[in-house]
Short mmCIF file of C-alpha atoms in Angstrom, two decimals:
data_model
loop_
_atom_site.label_atom_id
_atom_site.label_comp_id
_atom_site.label_asym_id
_atom_site.label_seq_id
_atom_site.Cartn_x
_atom_site.Cartn_y
_atom_site.Cartn_z
CA MET U 8 -142.62 257.77 -28.00
CA SER U 9 -139.55 256.28 -29.63
CA GLN U 10 -139.47 253.78 -32.47
CA PRO U 11 -138.09 250.33 -31.46
CA HIS U 12 -134.57 251.03 -32.78
CA GLU U 13 -134.37 254.77 -32.24
CA PRO U 14 -131.83 255.72 -29.54
CA VAL U 15 -133.30 257.36 -26.46
CA LEU U 16 -131.38 259.46 -23.98
CA ALA U 17 -131.65 258.05 -20.47
CA ASP U 18 -133.06 261.27 -19.00
CA ASP U 19 -135.81 261.35 -21.63
CA LEU U 20 -137.11 257.80 -21.17
CA THR U 21 -140.85 257.54 -20.69
CA VAL U 22 -143.65 254.98 -21.02
CA GLY U 23 -143.54 253.16 -24.35
CA ASP U 24 -139.87 253.82 -25.09
CA GLU U 25 -137.67 250.81 -25.79
CA VAL U 26 -133.98 250.37 -24.99
CA GLU U 27 -131.49 247.52 -25.11
CA VAL U 28 -130.08 246.63 -21.70
CA ASP U 29 -128.13 243.91 -19.95
CA ALA U 30 -130.15 242.19 -17.21
CA GLY U 31 -128.34 242.52 -13.90
CA PRO U 32 -129.03 240.88 -10.55
CA ILE U 33 -132.42 239.64 -9.42
CA ALA U 34 -134.21 241.92 -6.97
CA HIS U 35 -136.98 241.49 -4.42
CA GLY U 36 -140.28 241.71 -6.30
CA GLY U 37 -139.73 239.49 -9.34
CA PHE U 38 -137.67 241.77 -11.56
CA VAL U 39 -134.01 242.21 -12.50
CA ILE U 40 -132.05 245.43 -12.17
CA ALA U 41 -130.73 246.93 -15.40
CA ARG U 42 -129.22 250.27 -16.33
CA HIS U 43 -129.43 252.43 -19.42
CA GLU U 44 -126.72 255.09 -19.39
CA GLY U 45 -126.80 254.91 -15.61
CA ARG U 46 -130.60 255.12 -15.36
CA VAL U 47 -132.01 252.29 -13.21
CA LEU U 48 -134.68 250.03 -14.74
CA PHE U 49 -136.65 247.34 -12.91
CA VAL U 50 -137.26 244.83 -15.70
CA ARG U 51 -139.73 241.95 -15.59
CA HIS U 52 -139.56 238.80 -17.74
CA ALA U 53 -135.76 238.87 -17.96
CA ILE U 54 -133.12 236.62 -16.36
CA PRO U 55 -129.81 237.85 -14.92
CA GLY U 56 -127.14 237.75 -17.62
CA GLU U 57 -129.47 238.23 -20.59
CA ARG U 58 -129.47 240.98 -23.17
CA VAL U 59 -133.03 242.21 -23.74
CA ARG U 60 -135.04 244.93 -25.35
CA ALA U 61 -136.99 246.56 -22.53
CA ARG U 62 -140.16 248.62 -22.98
CA ILE U 63 -140.80 251.24 -20.30
CA THR U 64 -144.12 250.59 -18.53
CA GLU U 65 -143.99 253.11 -15.67
CA GLY U 66 -142.07 256.28 -14.94
CA GLY U 67 -140.60 259.15 -16.86
CA PRO U 68 -138.10 262.01 -16.76
CA GLY U 69 -137.10 262.90 -13.19
CA ASP U 70 -138.12 259.59 -11.60
CA ARG U 71 -135.50 257.73 -9.56
CA PHE U 72 -136.16 254.52 -11.48
CA LEU U 73 -138.32 253.15 -14.26
CA ARG U 74 -140.29 249.93 -14.61
CA ALA U 75 -140.05 247.93 -17.81
CA ASP U 76 -140.92 244.66 -19.54
CA ALA U 77 -138.48 242.56 -21.55
CA VAL U 78 -140.36 242.45 -24.85
CA GLU U 79 -137.55 240.83 -26.85
CA VAL U 80 -134.70 238.57 -25.76
CA LEU U 81 -131.54 239.37 -27.71
CA GLY U 82 -129.30 236.99 -25.81
CA ALA U 83 -130.91 234.26 -23.72
CA THR U 84 -129.41 232.31 -20.82
CA PRO U 85 -129.64 228.49 -20.71
CA GLU U 86 -132.18 228.81 -17.88
CA ARG U 87 -134.81 230.42 -20.11
CA VAL U 88 -137.81 228.25 -21.01
CA THR U 89 -141.04 228.82 -22.91
CA PRO U 90 -143.69 229.85 -20.35
CA PRO U 91 -146.24 227.01 -20.03
CA CYS U 92 -149.06 229.54 -19.65
CA PRO U 93 -150.08 231.67 -22.66
CA TYR U 94 -151.09 234.49 -20.28
CA ALA U 95 -147.62 234.79 -18.69
CA GLY U 96 -145.72 237.55 -20.45
CA PRO U 97 -145.33 241.30 -20.94
CA GLY U 98 -148.59 243.19 -20.52
CA LEU U 99 -150.53 240.07 -19.55
CA CYS U 100 -151.36 238.37 -16.22
CA GLY U 101 -149.49 239.76 -13.23
CA GLY U 102 -149.72 236.61 -11.15
CA CYS U 103 -146.59 234.72 -12.24
CA ASP U 104 -143.17 236.35 -12.35
CA PHE U 105 -140.95 233.41 -13.31
CA GLN U 106 -142.72 231.16 -15.82
CA HIS U 107 -139.97 231.99 -18.32
CA VAL U 108 -137.35 230.54 -15.91
CA ALA U 109 -136.56 226.85 -15.39
CA LEU U 110 -137.79 225.70 -11.99
CA PRO U 111 -134.35 224.99 -10.42
CA GLU U 112 -133.19 228.46 -11.47
CA GLN U 113 -136.34 230.02 -9.99
CA ARG U 114 -135.30 228.62 -6.63
CA ARG U 115 -131.75 229.88 -7.01
CA LEU U 116 -133.08 233.34 -7.82
CA LYS U 117 -135.30 233.30 -4.74
CA ALA U 118 -132.38 232.17 -2.60
CA ALA U 119 -130.31 235.06 -3.95
CA VAL U 120 -133.04 237.52 -2.95
CA VAL U 121 -133.21 236.17 0.62
CA GLU U 122 -129.41 236.31 0.88
CA GLU U 123 -129.30 239.88 -0.44
CA GLN U 124 -132.02 241.13 1.92
CA LEU U 125 -130.31 239.58 4.95
CA ARG U 126 -126.95 241.00 3.91
CA ARG U 127 -128.28 244.50 3.23
CA LEU U 128 -130.78 244.92 6.07
CA ALA U 129 -129.41 242.68 8.83
CA HIS U 130 -125.69 242.53 7.88
CA VAL U 131 -125.90 238.74 7.91
CA ASP U 132 -124.06 236.59 5.38
CA ARG U 133 -125.94 233.32 5.05
CA GLU U 134 -126.08 230.79 2.24
CA VAL U 135 -129.71 229.96 1.45
CA VAL U 136 -131.18 226.95 -0.32
CA VAL U 137 -134.83 227.11 -1.38
CA GLU U 138 -136.41 223.71 -0.82
CA PRO U 139 -139.32 222.34 -2.87
CA VAL U 140 -142.63 221.73 -1.12
CA PRO U 141 -144.48 218.49 -1.94
CA GLY U 142 -147.84 218.79 -3.66
CA ASP U 143 -147.34 220.62 -6.97
CA THR U 144 -146.72 219.33 -10.50
CA GLU U 145 -143.42 220.77 -11.73
CA GLY U 146 -144.39 224.05 -10.12
CA LEU U 147 -147.94 224.03 -11.49
CA ARG U 148 -151.45 223.18 -10.19
CA TRP U 149 -150.67 224.05 -6.57
CA ARG U 150 -153.06 226.84 -5.61
CA THR U 151 -155.92 225.45 -3.52
CA ARG U 152 -157.30 228.96 -2.94
CA THR U 153 -157.54 231.29 -5.90
CA GLU U 154 -159.11 234.71 -6.24
CA PHE U 155 -160.35 235.63 -9.70
CA ALA U 156 -161.12 239.23 -10.59
CA VAL U 157 -164.33 240.03 -12.49
CA ASP U 158 -164.54 242.50 -15.39
CA GLY U 159 -167.43 244.76 -16.31
CA ASP U 160 -169.06 242.03 -18.40
CA GLY U 161 -169.04 239.54 -15.52
CA ARG U 162 -166.13 237.45 -16.86
CA ALA U 163 -163.65 236.03 -14.38
CA GLY U 164 -159.95 236.41 -14.99
CA MET U 165 -156.67 237.73 -13.61
CA ARG U 166 -155.43 241.28 -13.17
CA ARG U 167 -152.65 242.57 -15.34
CA HIS U 168 -149.40 243.43 -13.57
CA ARG U 169 -149.73 246.55 -11.36
CA SER U 170 -153.15 247.25 -12.86
CA HIS U 171 -156.83 246.97 -12.03
CA ASP U 172 -157.54 245.84 -15.59
CA VAL U 173 -158.95 242.31 -15.78
CA LEU U 174 -157.57 239.84 -18.32
CA PRO U 175 -160.18 237.12 -19.00
CA VAL U 176 -158.51 233.69 -19.05
CA ASP U 177 -159.58 230.15 -19.93
CA ASP U 178 -157.26 228.52 -17.41
CA CYS U 179 -154.78 229.34 -14.66
CA LEU U 180 -151.97 226.80 -14.62
CA ILE U 181 -150.93 227.41 -11.02
CA ALA U 182 -154.51 226.89 -9.80
CA GLY U 183 -155.39 223.34 -8.78
CA GLU U 184 -157.42 221.10 -11.06
CA ARG U 185 -160.29 221.10 -8.56
CA VAL U 186 -160.33 224.90 -8.55
CA ILE U 187 -160.55 225.10 -12.35
CA GLY U 188 -163.00 222.18 -12.40
CA THR U 189 -165.67 224.33 -10.73
CA GLY U 190 -166.17 226.08 -14.07
CA VAL U 191 -165.51 229.48 -12.50
CA LEU U 192 -163.72 230.76 -15.60
CA HIS U 193 -166.67 229.96 -17.86
CA GLY U 194 -169.42 231.38 -15.66
CA THR U 195 -170.96 234.85 -15.61
CA TRP U 196 -170.46 236.90 -12.43
CA VAL U 197 -172.20 240.19 -13.17
CA GLY U 198 -172.33 242.41 -10.09
CA GLU U 199 -169.38 240.77 -8.33
CA LYS U 200 -165.90 242.21 -7.81
CA VAL U 201 -164.09 238.93 -7.35
CA VAL U 202 -164.85 235.23 -7.15
CA ASP U 203 -162.94 233.11 -4.65
CA VAL U 204 -162.59 229.36 -5.20
CA VAL U 205 -161.39 227.10 -2.39
CA ALA U 206 -160.51 223.44 -2.87
CA PRO U 207 -160.11 222.24 0.74
CA SER U 208 -158.43 219.09 1.95
CA GLU U 209 -161.79 217.58 2.85
CA GLY U 210 -165.03 218.02 0.93
CA PRO U 211 -165.95 219.58 -2.41
CA PRO U 212 -164.60 222.91 -3.72
CA VAL U 213 -166.40 226.06 -2.63
CA VAL U 214 -167.12 229.13 -4.76
CA VAL U 215 -167.59 232.42 -2.88
CA ARG U 216 -168.84 235.49 -4.71
CA VAL U 217 -167.63 238.81 -3.32
CA PRO U 218 -169.37 240.93 -2.23
CA SER U 219 -172.56 238.82 -2.47
CA ASP U 220 -171.43 235.89 -0.29
CA GLU U 221 -168.64 237.57 1.68
CA LEU U 222 -170.49 237.70 4.99
CA GLU U 223 -171.77 234.14 4.61
CA ALA U 224 -168.57 232.42 3.54
CA PRO U 225 -168.78 228.72 4.46
CA VAL U 226 -166.40 226.95 6.81
CA VAL U 227 -164.21 224.32 5.16
CA THR U 228 -162.03 221.56 6.59
CA GLU U 229 -158.27 221.58 6.02
CA ALA U 230 -155.97 218.74 7.04
CA VAL U 231 -152.40 218.95 8.33
CA ALA U 232 -150.42 215.72 7.99
CA ALA U 233 -147.05 216.59 9.52
CA GLN U 234 -144.68 214.51 11.60
CA ALA U 235 -145.32 216.85 14.54
CA LEU U 236 -149.07 217.16 14.04
CA SER U 237 -151.79 215.22 12.22
CA ARG U 238 -155.32 216.60 12.43
CA ASP U 239 -158.08 218.61 10.73
CA PHE U 240 -158.85 222.30 11.14
CA ASP U 241 -161.97 224.31 10.42
CA VAL U 242 -161.32 227.60 8.62
CA SER U 243 -163.47 230.11 6.79
CA ALA U 244 -163.36 229.93 3.01
CA ARG U 245 -162.46 233.64 3.17
CA GLY U 246 -159.98 233.18 6.02
CA PHE U 247 -156.25 232.63 5.90
CA TRP U 248 -154.84 229.23 5.02
CA GLN U 249 -151.68 228.29 3.17
CA VAL U 250 -152.53 227.92 -0.52
CA HIS U 251 -149.94 225.26 -1.40
CA PRO U 252 -151.23 221.81 -0.35
CA GLY U 253 -147.92 220.82 1.25
CA ALA U 254 -147.13 224.12 2.94
CA ALA U 255 -148.88 223.80 6.30
CA ALA U 256 -147.32 220.45 7.16
CA THR U 257 -143.90 221.55 5.91
CA PHE U 258 -143.89 224.72 8.00
CA VAL U 259 -145.18 222.95 11.12
CA ASP U 260 -142.34 220.44 11.02
CA ALA U 261 -139.78 223.16 10.31
CA VAL U 262 -140.97 225.17 13.32
CA VAL U 263 -141.17 222.25 15.73
CA ASP U 264 -137.85 220.80 14.60
CA GLY U 265 -136.24 224.20 15.06
CA LEU U 266 -137.73 225.08 18.44
CA ARG U 267 -137.63 221.61 19.99
CA PRO U 268 -140.39 222.45 22.53
CA ARG U 269 -140.17 220.40 25.71
CA GLU U 270 -142.80 218.93 27.97
CA GLY U 271 -144.10 221.46 30.47
CA GLU U 272 -142.80 224.56 28.65
CA ARG U 273 -144.70 227.80 28.18
CA CYS U 274 -145.22 228.83 24.53
CA LEU U 275 -146.45 231.94 22.77
CA ASP U 276 -147.96 231.82 19.25
CA LEU U 277 -148.33 235.28 17.70
CA TYR U 278 -150.50 236.00 14.65
CA ALA U 279 -151.88 232.55 15.39
CA GLY U 280 -154.67 232.19 12.82
CA VAL U 281 -156.90 229.15 13.37
CA GLY U 282 -154.43 227.35 15.62
CA VAL U 283 -152.06 225.26 13.52
CA PHE U 284 -148.79 226.18 15.24
CA ALA U 285 -150.57 226.46 18.61
CA SER U 286 -151.83 222.89 18.23
CA ALA U 287 -148.38 221.58 17.29
CA LEU U 288 -146.84 223.34 20.29
CA ALA U 289 -149.57 221.97 22.55
CA GLU U 290 -148.86 218.41 21.40
CA ALA U 291 -145.18 218.91 22.21
CA VAL U 292 -145.46 220.53 25.66
CA GLY U 293 -148.37 218.38 26.87
CA PRO U 294 -150.98 219.20 29.52
CA THR U 295 -148.33 220.35 32.00
CA GLY U 296 -147.32 223.06 29.55
CA GLN U 297 -149.10 226.17 28.34
CA VAL U 298 -149.72 227.79 24.95
CA VAL U 299 -151.00 231.36 24.63
CA ALA U 300 -152.09 232.29 21.11
CA VAL U 301 -152.77 235.83 19.91
CA GLU U 302 -154.88 236.59 16.82
CA SER U 303 -156.79 239.72 15.79
CA ASP U 304 -159.41 238.28 13.43
CA ALA U 305 -162.60 237.47 15.34
CA THR U 306 -163.73 234.76 12.92
CA ALA U 307 -160.36 233.02 13.07
CA VAL U 308 -160.35 233.15 16.89
CA ALA U 309 -163.85 231.65 17.08
CA GLN U 310 -162.82 228.79 14.80
CA ALA U 311 -159.50 228.36 16.58
CA ARG U 312 -161.15 227.93 19.98
CA LEU U 313 -163.10 225.04 18.53
CA ASN U 314 -160.01 223.65 16.81
CA VAL U 315 -158.00 223.54 20.05
CA GLU U 316 -160.75 222.12 22.28
CA ARG U 317 -158.87 218.81 22.59
CA THR U 318 -155.90 220.67 24.12
CA PRO U 319 -157.40 222.89 26.84
CA TRP U 320 -153.93 224.16 27.81
CA VAL U 321 -154.11 226.37 24.70
CA HIS U 322 -155.55 229.82 25.51
CA TYR U 323 -156.55 232.29 22.79
CA VAL U 324 -156.34 236.06 23.17
CA GLN U 325 -158.17 238.13 20.57
CA GLY U 326 -156.47 241.36 19.57
CA ARG U 327 -153.75 242.90 17.49
CA VAL U 328 -150.38 241.65 18.61
CA ASP U 329 -148.95 245.12 19.15
CA HIS U 330 -152.00 246.18 21.16
CA VAL U 331 -151.97 243.00 23.24
CA PHE U 332 -148.38 243.79 24.19
CA GLY U 333 -149.27 247.42 24.89
CA VAL U 334 -147.11 248.82 22.10
CA GLU U 335 -147.60 250.20 18.63
CA SER U 336 -145.94 248.69 15.60
CA THR U 337 -144.23 252.02 14.98
CA GLY U 338 -142.31 251.57 18.22
CA ARG U 339 -144.33 254.15 20.16
CA VAL U 340 -146.31 253.21 23.24
CA ALA U 341 -149.81 252.26 22.18
CA GLY U 342 -152.31 254.98 22.89
CA SER U 343 -149.69 257.76 22.75
CA ARG U 344 -151.50 259.53 19.94
CA ARG U 345 -151.95 263.29 20.12
CA GLY U 346 -154.23 264.16 23.03
CA ARG U 347 -153.20 261.28 25.30
CA ARG U 348 -150.88 262.45 28.03
CA ARG U 349 -147.44 260.96 28.28
CA GLY U 350 -146.90 258.39 30.99
CA ALA U 351 -150.28 256.69 30.49
CA PRO U 352 -149.50 253.81 28.12
CA ARG U 353 -151.91 251.04 27.30
CA ARG U 354 -151.22 248.10 29.57
CA PRO U 355 -150.29 244.69 28.17
CA HIS U 356 -153.17 242.22 28.09
CA SER U 357 -153.66 240.50 31.42
CA ASP U 358 -153.58 237.05 29.79
CA LEU U 359 -150.09 237.50 28.40
CA PRO U 360 -147.62 235.27 30.26
CA PRO U 361 -144.84 236.97 32.27
CA SER U 362 -142.31 234.88 30.38
CA ALA U 363 -142.14 232.33 27.59
CA ASP U 364 -139.81 229.47 26.78
CA VAL U 365 -140.47 229.45 23.03
CA VAL U 366 -142.26 231.86 20.69
CA VAL U 367 -143.65 231.52 17.18
CA LEU U 368 -143.88 234.74 15.18
CA ASP U 369 -145.86 234.40 11.94
CA PRO U 370 -146.52 238.05 11.03
CA PRO U 371 -148.18 239.46 7.92
CA ARG U 372 -146.13 240.61 4.95
CA THR U 373 -145.20 243.86 6.70
CA GLY U 374 -143.36 241.97 9.45
CA ALA U 375 -143.58 242.24 13.23
CA GLY U 376 -141.66 245.49 13.65
CA ARG U 377 -139.22 246.71 16.26
CA ALA U 378 -141.75 247.34 19.05
CA VAL U 379 -143.26 243.83 18.87
CA VAL U 380 -139.82 242.21 18.62
CA GLU U 381 -138.64 244.08 21.69
CA ALA U 382 -141.79 243.11 23.60
CA VAL U 383 -141.21 239.45 22.69
CA VAL U 384 -137.56 239.61 23.70
CA ALA U 385 -138.62 241.03 27.08
CA LEU U 386 -140.25 237.65 27.77
CA SER U 387 -136.77 236.10 27.48
CA PRO U 388 -137.64 233.05 25.35
CA ARG U 389 -134.83 230.55 24.87
CA ALA U 390 -135.84 230.14 21.20
CA LEU U 391 -138.01 231.91 18.66
CA ALA U 392 -139.34 230.72 15.29
CA TYR U 393 -140.00 233.42 12.72
CA VAL U 394 -142.20 232.38 9.79
CA ALA U 395 -141.82 234.90 6.99
CA CYS U 396 -143.57 235.43 3.66
CA ASP U 397 -141.48 238.52 2.88
CA PRO U 398 -137.65 238.39 2.90
CA ALA U 399 -137.27 242.14 3.46
CA ALA U 400 -139.55 242.19 6.51
CA MET U 401 -137.77 239.12 7.91
CA ALA U 402 -134.39 240.77 7.41
CA ARG U 403 -135.48 243.94 9.22
CA ASP U 404 -136.85 241.96 12.15
CA THR U 405 -133.71 239.80 12.14
CA ALA U 406 -131.67 242.95 12.69
CA TYR U 407 -133.80 243.84 15.73
CA LEU U 408 -133.38 240.36 17.21
CA LEU U 409 -129.62 240.40 16.70
CA GLU U 410 -129.46 243.78 18.44
CA ARG U 411 -131.25 242.24 21.43
CA GLY U 412 -128.85 239.36 21.88
CA TYR U 413 -130.37 236.60 19.78
CA ALA U 414 -128.48 234.56 17.20
CA LEU U 415 -129.86 233.29 13.90
CA THR U 416 -129.14 229.59 14.34
CA SER U 417 -131.16 228.14 11.47
CA LEU U 418 -132.79 229.38 8.29
CA ARG U 419 -134.82 227.31 5.86
CA ALA U 420 -136.51 228.64 2.74
CA PHE U 421 -139.35 226.92 0.89
CA ASP U 422 -140.76 227.22 -2.62
CA ALA U 423 -144.37 227.40 -1.51
CA PHE U 424 -145.30 229.69 -4.42
CA PRO U 425 -143.68 228.28 -7.60
CA MET U 426 -143.65 230.43 -10.75
CA THR U 427 -143.92 233.59 -8.60
CA HIS U 428 -141.22 235.60 -6.83
CA HIS U 429 -142.64 234.75 -3.41
CA VAL U 430 -140.74 232.52 -0.98
CA GLU U 431 -141.50 231.38 2.58
CA CYS U 432 -138.80 231.25 5.24
CA VAL U 433 -138.61 229.71 8.71
CA ALA U 434 -135.86 231.27 10.79
CA ILE U 435 -134.86 230.03 14.25
CA PHE U 436 -133.32 232.43 16.77
CA GLU U 437 -131.81 231.44 20.09
CA GLN U 438 -130.35 233.42 22.96
CA ALA U 439 -126.70 234.03 22.20
CA GLU U 440 -124.23 232.65 24.72
CA GLY U 441 -123.21 235.28 27.23
#
């Protein structure tokens, strides 16, 4: 291991070595790209344009790249601020990537990442503006659902970056006041792996111990107050719900404004969760229309069917989206594993409509994939809304849609996860003329 000021040859760099580097462009994942004698470093806690001393945290001789932390800033940019949280920094909590960056610059960095992913993976040049989402306090106190890890002594805390080690904390500044107010960080949780705290829109906060309470997680009530939809939804405390208090309403309006669903149209909502987008589509198309929603999680489907009772023209199909379409996410025909004869593919689900006017795709972080995109395009929708939590996955799926004759007509990005590198996008695709 080198001393802090001892020169190190690039090929010999290993964990613990320190080098001075210039911070280059921001990259997907919350780090900047730097080089030491041509060797690529992914450096956290730096800002593009800075000169920093970087300590290697992962990798060694022969690796394609190294990971590092900026442990000393030798030349700061004007956008650098003192992190508000004492646990945000090299070797500490891995939850926040950008607390050392002024909030407006955080959004510019996120926009740059979305632009770069679209340019590299979809060959699309598009200027992106990351919009704030109402409901946080200068980027803090926005998480309504927070998972705390538990160490061997039963203390709740956060995991260190890219580690299973638990860092006990007294507070988490991106967690909501009602989450912290449960006293979760001052309790003893011996025997648990994690403790989930949910502060729903309606009712008191809920603490769920995992694994003890995992199978008996309570149902909570979450409200959506959007222009296109205003109503409550029941969702499991362990189920999926947007963690920023303004996110659900913001995304609903972005989707409906982009798709402009019309009375009597047929809609498809994929990866539908507990029915938020399905309900908004149902309100727009009315009882003469139809909404088919597809969701794999059995608990979410059971809750969704209750949530959409007031709009009986919404029909839920339980199953993985690729399986419901009769394809695999790899692009192969579903069921074509070794041992199944060719020519005998799994059939699409009988409840899938033969066509759709508009489609909402809200896939997990891995994206929808080519096979699902092609199955959706085969329904010939006039417009498609793609809700993305990962810019790289969105860019890959954008490329597939462009190949199949759809144009990216609108793209909005939202800062639904301040202080982190994450960004949510709503992209609208429409059939290209001709």
